[in-house]
Amino acid sequence: MATLKDIGVELGLSPATVSRALNGFPEVNVKTRDKVREVADRLGYRPNRVAQRLVTGRSGMVGMIIKIRADMSADQTFFEMLTGLTAALGAHDVDLVLAVDQDDDPVLPYRKLMERDILDGFILNAPVPDDPRVAYLREKGIPFVMHGQTGPDVPYACYGIDNAAVSQDAVQLLSSLGHKRIALVNGQLRYAYAVDRLGGFQAAMAAEGLPVPAAFAASDAETEMQGYTIGLAMLSGRDGVPPTAIVCASTLIAAGVIRAVKDRGLRVPQDISVMAHDDALPLMDPVGLEPALTVTRAPLRDACVPLAALMVAHIKGAPAEQQVERAALIVRASTGPAPKGGESPWP
Amino acid sequence: MATLKDIGVELGLSPATVSRALNGFPEVNVKTRDKVREVADRLGYRPNRVAQRLVTGRSGMVGMIIKIRADMSADQTFFEMLTGLTAALGAHDVDLVLAVDQDDDPVLPYRKLMERDILDGFILNAPVPDDPRVAYLREKGIPFVMHGQTGPDVPYACYGIDNAAVSQDAVQLLSSLGHKRIALVNGQLRYAYAVDRLGGFQAAMAAEGLPVPAAFAASDAETEMQGYTIGLAMLSGRDGVPPTAIVCASTLIAAGVIRAVKDRGLRVPQDISVMAHDDALPLMDPVGLEPALTVTRAPLRDACVPLAALMVAHIKGAPAEQQVERAALIVRASTGPAPKGGESPWP
DNA sequence: CAAAAAAATTAAAACGATTTGAAAATAGAA
DNA sequence: TTCTATTTTCAAATCGTTTTAATTTTTTTG
């Protein structure tokens, strides 16, 4: 394997100049730079990463812990992130080391991996309110970037979407269509994103002057089947007059809710409008649903590039930066005007 | 962070001696060794992995590619291996870098990861017959260890169980119990393990002088539901006289098959004996089934330690070694004597 | 054209470990 | 004691890169 010295010998240059030339330093002559590049190409030069890491003091590796579920599986979102992150980090010559979290103590796997002395930092996901991992990593001064936020105005590096705005956009859209009874089928409240969505939902409803019956803000839904079950329950009228519009935490849940609406003999969107937040996961296509699903959309995969950039910058000493994007609102066929009094199956 | 030099200064020793002392070289005085160890402990010395790697020429990292399924999930077995391998490799100071395979070309992710110049080798799993990854890695001279084998007498390093023997043990047990119509609900035939199980099954049946109707060697089962469906089909008699014993590829499939047997109004093991191969995955407990399941057993997790050892040895230049273990046979309540002619629901 | 300024290059140190070959300390034998 | 063996230790080289400070070369300026 060719080294900087080999290239230098070939051209009568010192390794220092060769290094500078290849790294695009401004003080190297354009002609020498081109010659160096050419010889490097010809010799198939590839920098020795380990040597680079020794001198820069950085290992070029970041860690990520997979929190596996009780059924020993991880969800689609994890692989989506993993795929995107390995690519995005690779572009910065950074590699991803994974470990599995199977313990009760959420901090332990981070400590264990850090003790191996090979990591520059961590990428965290699925933040929970008052995340203990944040406390630990901040205390130890270990760089990390969070996908999402544990709450508003956090003091650490993170990238995510404004989940309160997700609910707000949904409520405003539906309210503008004349809906007054709007329900939220939320994700698990132990996650910060679901807390934010709920908060945004309640705030937006209040801002629109609409009340929120408790049964209209259901939580803990994750699967199509759960969406179906919760949908049926909401439509049963057991807990009061059913909603005319339902906002779902994911397209998967929305699929279940739509199934429930249809099974009840009702139509989407004529009787009930349904919408959801869409992470753009490969297998859950909101357009493939019948009818095509109105969504707030923020592809999970898109988060990987900025996350990797934030991570790399942070490792190099840049101050922690918070980036909060707003999800796009895409109106399709599953939302429509609220049924008029006379048309509605309910008073 | 303390270095070798720091320890040397403290004791008036050279870094060379300190290095030798900590690495247990014989030519260092016992007293100095103890003193060095003590100071190293006190200073919290931890060797700089990157520096070690630069001088030894090894990166201390091995790669593994996750083959995710069409539904963007990976199965329990993957996480089981991942958990075990990170621990087992960690004991050798080796770390695991993961990447996701989402392409048609099974070799591409290996090439991509190798081009990053940071890996000492790969750990492969889920071998298929004539695995193209094997061809590629052998051609490039990249060290790897396979969990399992692509066939008998392979020329590369591997660790796994004898899958032909798994079927053989099952057939011999059932045959000794008087069963003559024994069926196999196999895994997906694109995997080498399923091919071996089928081969072993047919050979063992032949050795026992028993015929194998085509419908008795079903493939492509992976889930409980598939086990149930195939079980029902086999018991329907549509494809000939049903079996009196069913050998399943996994405990999950066996759970489905047992459910099918019960739904048909039959009893396990009085009417039908059921057994399976057990990878000892955390959530599928064969003893929890009703009745407790007879199995051939080889915990997946147990394979991780020898796999890691093989990998490390191979990287250090040891010749490729093949280790094929035999699964244990554990007889429980789900297998019993074949029903006598008069007792059987079939002729 | 000489002096000063700017540009380009280099030698050498550094990162922190391992390892080779030589030197020092100790032990044993004569 | 003296000489030789044997342990034990050390100085220095090495791995391949980056970076600092110094030096050389080129260009600009008065």
mmCIF file of N, CA and C (backbone and C1' of nucleotides) in Angstrom, chain B residues 3-4 16 19-20 45 48, chain C residues 15-21:
data_model
loop_
_atom_site.group_PDB
_atom_site.id
_atom_site.type_symbol
_atom_site.label_atom_id
_atom_site.label_comp_id
_atom_site.label_asym_id
_atom_site.label_seq_id
_atom_site.Cartn_x
_atom_site.Cartn_y
_atom_site.Cartn_z
ATOM 1 N N THR B 3 0.166 7.531 29.648
ATOM 2 C CA THR B 3 0.815 6.743 28.593
ATOM 3 C C THR B 3 1.904 5.862 29.195
ATOM 4 N N LEU B 4 2.473 5.047 28.367
ATOM 5 C CA LEU B 4 3.579 4.200 28.816
ATOM 6 C C LEU B 4 4.712 5.045 29.378
ATOM 7 N N ALA B 16 9.800 0.953 26.891
ATOM 8 C CA ALA B 16 9.933 -0.419 26.380
ATOM 9 C C ALA B 16 9.691 -1.433 27.489
ATOM 10 N N SER B 19 6.089 -1.466 28.586
ATOM 11 C CA SER B 19 5.267 -2.187 27.616
ATOM 12 C C SER B 19 5.393 -3.694 27.847
ATOM 13 N N ARG B 20 6.636 -4.149 27.971
ATOM 14 C CA ARG B 20 6.855 -5.583 28.179
ATOM 15 C C ARG B 20 6.201 -6.048 29.475
ATOM 16 N N TYR B 45 -4.056 3.656 33.708
ATOM 17 C CA TYR B 45 -3.529 3.530 32.342
ATOM 18 C C TYR B 45 -4.422 2.648 31.481
ATOM 19 N N ASN B 48 -3.488 3.111 24.357
ATOM 20 C CA ASN B 48 -4.103 3.807 23.237
ATOM 21 C C ASN B 48 -4.263 2.821 22.081
ATOM 22 P P DC C 15 3.243 14.230 21.845
ATOM 23 O "O5'" DC C 15 1.865 13.511 21.552
ATOM 24 C "C5'" DC C 15 0.976 13.853 20.508
ATOM 25 C "C4'" DC C 15 0.379 12.610 19.909
ATOM 26 C "C3'" DC C 15 0.604 11.336 20.714
ATOM 27 O "O3'" DC C 15 -0.508 11.128 21.567
ATOM 28 C "C1'" DC C 15 0.933 10.983 18.349
ATOM 29 P P DG C 16 -0.303 10.745 23.084
ATOM 30 O "O5'" DG C 16 0.032 9.181 23.021
ATOM 31 C "C5'" DG C 16 -0.976 8.284 22.634
ATOM 32 C "C4'" DG C 16 -0.358 6.938 22.397
ATOM 33 C "C3'" DG C 16 0.434 6.378 23.582
ATOM 34 O "O3'" DG C 16 0.033 5.051 23.787
ATOM 35 C "C1'" DG C 16 1.701 6.240 21.620
ATOM 36 P P DA C 17 0.338 4.306 25.118
ATOM 37 O "O5'" DA C 17 1.096 3.001 24.593
ATOM 38 C "C5'" DA C 17 0.343 1.939 24.091
ATOM 39 C "C4'" DA C 17 0.899 1.487 22.753
ATOM 40 C "C3'" DA C 17 1.931 0.366 22.817
ATOM 41 O "O3'" DA C 17 1.227 -0.868 22.777
ATOM 42 C "C1'" DA C 17 2.487 2.028 21.176
ATOM 43 P P DT C 18 1.991 -2.199 23.190
ATOM 44 O "O5'" DT C 18 2.977 -2.436 21.972
ATOM 45 C "C5'" DT C 18 2.448 -2.908 20.739
ATOM 46 C "C4'" DT C 18 3.585 -3.148 19.781
ATOM 47 C "C3'" DT C 18 4.514 -4.302 20.147
ATOM 48 O "O3'" DT C 18 4.720 -5.056 18.967
ATOM 49 C "C1'" DT C 18 5.784 -2.341 19.775
ATOM 50 P P DT C 19 5.345 -6.526 19.015
ATOM 51 O "O5'" DT C 19 6.843 -6.241 18.568
ATOM 52 C "C5'" DT C 19 7.078 -5.488 17.378
ATOM 53 C "C4'" DT C 19 8.561 -5.264 17.222
ATOM 54 C "C3'" DT C 19 9.451 -6.398 17.744
ATOM 55 O "O3'" DT C 19 10.510 -6.579 16.820
ATOM 56 C "C1'" DT C 19 10.105 -4.385 18.714
ATOM 57 P P DT C 20 11.199 -8.004 16.688
ATOM 58 O "O5'" DT C 20 12.646 -7.575 16.165
ATOM 59 C "C5'" DT C 20 12.771 -6.458 15.285
ATOM 60 C "C4'" DT C 20 14.072 -5.741 15.563
ATOM 61 C "C3'" DT C 20 15.234 -6.677 15.929
ATOM 62 O "O3'" DT C 20 16.353 -6.377 15.120
ATOM 63 C "C1'" DT C 20 15.042 -4.936 17.509
ATOM 64 P P DG C 21 17.544 -7.445 14.994
ATOM 65 O "O5'" DG C 21 18.759 -6.609 15.582
ATOM 66 C "C5'" DG C 21 18.787 -5.193 15.405
ATOM 67 C "C4'" DG C 21 19.660 -4.563 16.480
ATOM 68 C "C3'" DG C 21 20.862 -5.420 16.893
ATOM 69 O "O3'" DG C 21 21.959 -4.547 17.107
ATOM 70 C "C1'" DG C 21 19.589 -4.927 18.787
#
